[in-house]
mmCIF file of C-alpha atoms in Angstrom:
data_model
loop_
_atom_site.group_PDB
_atom_site.id
_atom_site.type_symbol
_atom_site.label_atom_id
_atom_site.label_comp_id
_atom_site.label_asym_id
_atom_site.label_seq_id
_atom_site.Cartn_x
_atom_site.Cartn_y
_atom_site.Cartn_z
ATOM 1 C CA MET A 1 -95.721 120.677 -20.995
ATOM 2 C CA SER A 2 -92.666 118.168 -21.982
ATOM 3 C CA ILE A 3 -91.963 117.279 -25.167
ATOM 4 C CA GLN A 4 -93.305 113.804 -24.870
ATOM 5 C CA SER A 5 -96.643 114.749 -23.542
ATOM 6 C CA PHE A 6 -96.493 117.075 -26.774
ATOM 7 C CA SER A 7 -96.018 114.083 -28.645
ATOM 8 C CA MET A 8 -98.582 112.120 -27.182
ATOM 9 C CA LYS A 9 -101.080 114.448 -27.895
ATOM 10 C CA LEU A 10 -100.234 115.022 -31.255
ATOM 11 C CA LYS A 11 -100.207 111.456 -32.031
ATOM 12 C CA GLU A 12 -103.684 111.223 -30.446
ATOM 13 C CA HIS A 13 -105.363 113.930 -32.791
ATOM 14 C CA ARG A 14 -107.742 112.387 -35.245
ATOM 15 C CA ILE A 15 -106.736 114.765 -37.890
ATOM 16 C CA PHE A 16 -103.038 114.395 -37.612
ATOM 17 C CA GLY A 17 -103.187 110.409 -37.175
ATOM 18 C CA ALA A 18 -105.234 110.278 -40.227
ATOM 19 C CA ILE A 19 -102.745 112.185 -42.712
ATOM 20 C CA PHE A 20 -99.424 110.712 -41.111
ATOM 21 C CA ASP A 21 -98.448 106.885 -40.323
ATOM 22 C CA ARG A 22 -96.847 106.400 -37.208
ATOM 23 C CA LYS A 23 -93.661 106.243 -38.687
ATOM 24 C CA SER A 24 -94.553 109.757 -40.812
ATOM 25 C CA GLN A 25 -96.002 111.244 -36.767
ATOM 26 C CA ALA A 26 -92.700 110.571 -35.005
ATOM 27 C CA GLN A 27 -90.540 111.876 -38.074
ATOM 28 C CA PHE A 28 -92.819 115.112 -38.208
ATOM 29 C CA ILE A 29 -92.620 115.654 -34.639
ATOM 30 C CA ARG A 30 -88.614 115.451 -34.633
ATOM 31 C CA TYR A 31 -88.905 117.884 -37.742
ATOM 32 C CA LEU A 32 -90.921 120.212 -35.583
ATOM 33 C CA ILE A 33 -88.315 120.385 -32.677
ATOM 34 C CA SER A 34 -85.511 120.830 -35.424
ATOM 35 C CA GLY A 35 -87.405 123.138 -37.422
ATOM 36 C CA PHE A 36 -87.846 125.352 -34.191
ATOM 37 C CA THR A 37 -84.537 125.200 -33.030
ATOM 38 C CA ALA A 38 -83.078 126.280 -36.518
ATOM 39 C CA PHE A 39 -86.221 128.735 -36.869
ATOM 40 C CA GLY A 40 -85.780 130.145 -33.188
ATOM 41 C CA THR A 41 -81.979 130.823 -34.055
ATOM 42 C CA GLU A 42 -82.787 131.897 -37.424
ATOM 43 C CA TYR A 43 -85.250 134.642 -36.294
ATOM 44 C CA MET A 44 -82.972 135.742 -33.358
ATOM 45 C CA LEU A 45 -80.187 136.566 -35.964
ATOM 46 C CA PHE A 46 -82.389 138.135 -38.084
ATOM 47 C CA ALA A 47 -83.842 140.640 -35.466
ATOM 48 C CA LEU A 48 -80.162 141.046 -34.002
ATOM 49 C CA LEU A 49 -78.568 142.091 -37.033
ATOM 50 C CA TYR A 50 -81.532 143.739 -38.438
ATOM 51 C CA SER A 51 -82.594 145.736 -35.400
ATOM 52 C CA GLN A 52 -79.458 146.243 -33.381
ATOM 53 C CA ALA A 53 -76.553 145.893 -35.951
ATOM 54 C CA LYS A 54 -78.793 148.210 -38.375
ATOM 55 C CA THR A 55 -78.077 145.663 -41.174
ATOM 56 C CA GLY A 56 -80.238 146.008 -44.065
ATOM 57 C CA TYR A 57 -83.170 143.267 -43.729
ATOM 58 C CA ARG A 58 -81.385 141.310 -47.474
ATOM 59 C CA LEU A 59 -78.015 141.123 -45.683
ATOM 60 C CA SER A 60 -79.346 140.139 -42.336
ATOM 61 C CA ASN A 61 -81.681 137.503 -44.163
ATOM 62 C CA PHE A 62 -78.380 135.618 -45.962
ATOM 63 C CA PHE A 63 -76.561 135.180 -42.569
ATOM 64 C CA ALA A 64 -79.840 134.190 -40.585
ATOM 65 C CA MET A 65 -80.768 131.912 -43.211
ATOM 66 C CA SER A 66 -77.245 130.485 -43.335
ATOM 67 C CA ALA A 67 -77.049 129.865 -39.708
ATOM 68 C CA GLY A 68 -80.843 128.244 -39.730
ATOM 69 C CA PHE A 69 -79.469 126.067 -42.712
ATOM 70 C CA ALA A 70 -76.608 124.564 -40.700
ATOM 71 C CA ILE A 71 -79.012 123.842 -37.769
ATOM 72 C CA SER A 72 -81.439 122.606 -39.907
ATOM 73 C CA PHE A 73 -79.384 120.314 -42.264
ATOM 74 C CA THR A 74 -77.599 118.474 -39.750
ATOM 75 C CA MET A 75 -80.310 118.298 -37.462
ATOM 76 C CA ASN A 76 -82.773 116.674 -40.108
ATOM 77 C CA ARG A 77 -80.201 114.606 -41.727
ATOM 78 C CA LYS A 78 -79.228 113.106 -38.644
ATOM 79 C CA TRP A 79 -82.168 112.816 -35.936
ATOM 80 C CA SER A 80 -85.313 113.850 -37.729
ATOM 81 C CA PHE A 81 -85.112 111.737 -41.331
ATOM 82 C CA LYS A 82 -82.230 109.548 -39.693
ATOM 83 C CA SER A 83 -80.547 109.437 -43.229
ATOM 84 C CA ARG A 84 -78.021 107.508 -44.740
ATOM 85 C CA GLU A 85 -77.661 108.189 -48.190
ATOM 86 C CA ASN A 86 -75.114 110.166 -49.674
ATOM 87 C CA LEU A 87 -74.046 113.340 -48.051
ATOM 88 C CA PHE A 88 -72.909 115.547 -50.682
ATOM 89 C CA LYS A 89 -76.042 115.094 -52.938
ATOM 90 C CA GLN A 90 -78.243 115.593 -49.910
ATOM 91 C CA LEU A 91 -76.038 118.685 -49.018
ATOM 92 C CA LEU A 92 -76.506 120.129 -52.785
ATOM 93 C CA MET A 93 -80.266 119.453 -53.040
ATOM 94 C CA PHE A 94 -80.311 121.305 -49.978
ATOM 95 C CA ALA A 95 -78.436 124.194 -50.558
ATOM 96 C CA SER A 96 -80.368 124.687 -53.868
ATOM 97 C CA LEU A 97 -83.632 124.539 -51.969
ATOM 98 C CA PHE A 98 -82.007 127.252 -49.410
ATOM 99 C CA ALA A 99 -81.197 129.214 -52.765
ATOM 100 C CA VAL A 100 -84.753 128.814 -53.744
ATOM 101 C CA ASN A 101 -85.985 129.831 -49.655
ATOM 102 C CA LEU A 102 -83.541 132.750 -49.730
ATOM 103 C CA PHE A 103 -84.461 134.159 -52.994
ATOM 104 C CA ILE A 104 -88.218 133.738 -52.297
ATOM 105 C CA SER A 105 -87.809 135.123 -48.516
ATOM 106 C CA ASN A 106 -85.700 137.736 -49.996
ATOM 107 C CA ASN A 107 -88.691 139.014 -52.162
ATOM 108 C CA VAL A 108 -91.870 138.208 -50.581
ATOM 109 C CA ILE A 109 -90.173 140.544 -47.411
ATOM 110 C CA ASN A 110 -89.437 143.323 -49.656
ATOM 111 C CA ILE A 111 -93.018 142.782 -51.099
ATOM 112 C CA LEU A 112 -94.256 142.773 -47.753
ATOM 113 C CA SER A 113 -92.580 145.787 -46.152
ATOM 114 C CA SER A 114 -92.615 148.434 -48.892
ATOM 115 C CA SER A 115 -95.816 147.601 -50.549
ATOM 116 C CA ILE A 116 -97.868 146.589 -47.851
ATOM 117 C CA GLY A 117 -95.610 148.235 -44.812
ATOM 118 C CA LEU A 118 -95.318 145.458 -42.661
ATOM 119 C CA SER A 119 -92.543 145.618 -40.752
ATOM 120 C CA PRO A 120 -89.433 143.717 -42.118
ATOM 121 C CA LEU A 121 -89.656 141.616 -38.432
ATOM 122 C CA LEU A 122 -93.283 140.704 -39.186
ATOM 123 C CA SER A 123 -92.464 139.817 -42.796
ATOM 124 C CA LYS A 124 -89.750 137.538 -41.487
ATOM 125 C CA LEU A 125 -91.781 135.494 -39.602
ATOM 126 C CA ILE A 126 -94.475 135.138 -42.083
ATOM 127 C CA VAL A 127 -92.288 134.079 -45.104
ATOM 128 C CA MET A 128 -90.701 131.490 -42.354
ATOM 129 C CA GLY A 129 -94.252 129.819 -41.436
ATOM 130 C CA ALA A 130 -94.689 129.627 -45.140
ATOM 131 C CA ILE A 131 -91.268 127.796 -45.700
ATOM 132 C CA VAL A 132 -91.773 125.122 -42.715
ATOM 133 C CA ILE A 133 -94.658 123.974 -44.785
ATOM 134 C CA TRP A 134 -92.996 123.298 -48.071
ATOM 135 C CA ASN A 135 -89.583 122.271 -46.443
ATOM 136 C CA PHE A 136 -91.114 119.303 -44.579
ATOM 137 C CA ILE A 137 -92.854 117.764 -47.718
ATOM 138 C CA ILE A 138 -89.430 118.583 -49.944
ATOM 139 C CA TYR A 139 -87.508 117.190 -47.153
ATOM 140 C CA ARG A 140 -89.291 114.129 -46.651
ATOM 141 C CA LYS A 141 -90.194 112.966 -50.368
ATOM 142 C CA ILE A 142 -86.534 114.344 -52.093
ATOM 143 C CA ILE A 143 -83.933 115.180 -49.884
ATOM 144 C CA TYR A 144 -84.289 112.580 -47.287
ATOM 145 C CA ARG A 145 -86.162 110.252 -49.204
ATOM 146 C CA HIS A 146 -85.020 106.379 -48.252
#
């Protein structure tokens, strides 16, 4: 399925159409594409560092999230949200969100891994899914608002 056909199917969905107006629908689809790019890069780097390089999950998470941060900020600013606002201000807000996400991510991975016994690789996926949801809201309402 192509990106355009996926986009059309998503726009036609009753629930999706009821939640988002046309502008928000297009923005959300671009956000998903940007997000999947950053998500894939971040997770692959985490898995490589943690599994292959035998780096601890906190350090692996830091490097992986840093790479995801760079991709996400650039793609979301230029393409998803097409922002022309003050770059430094947005970068500062984005970096603050990154710090919060890193803190939450490391702690939830620790809890899921040590208390529940999930592998850090699975724990990382769970945490990333939650972060995607609140990041869209924060990006749209705070960081990249027009």
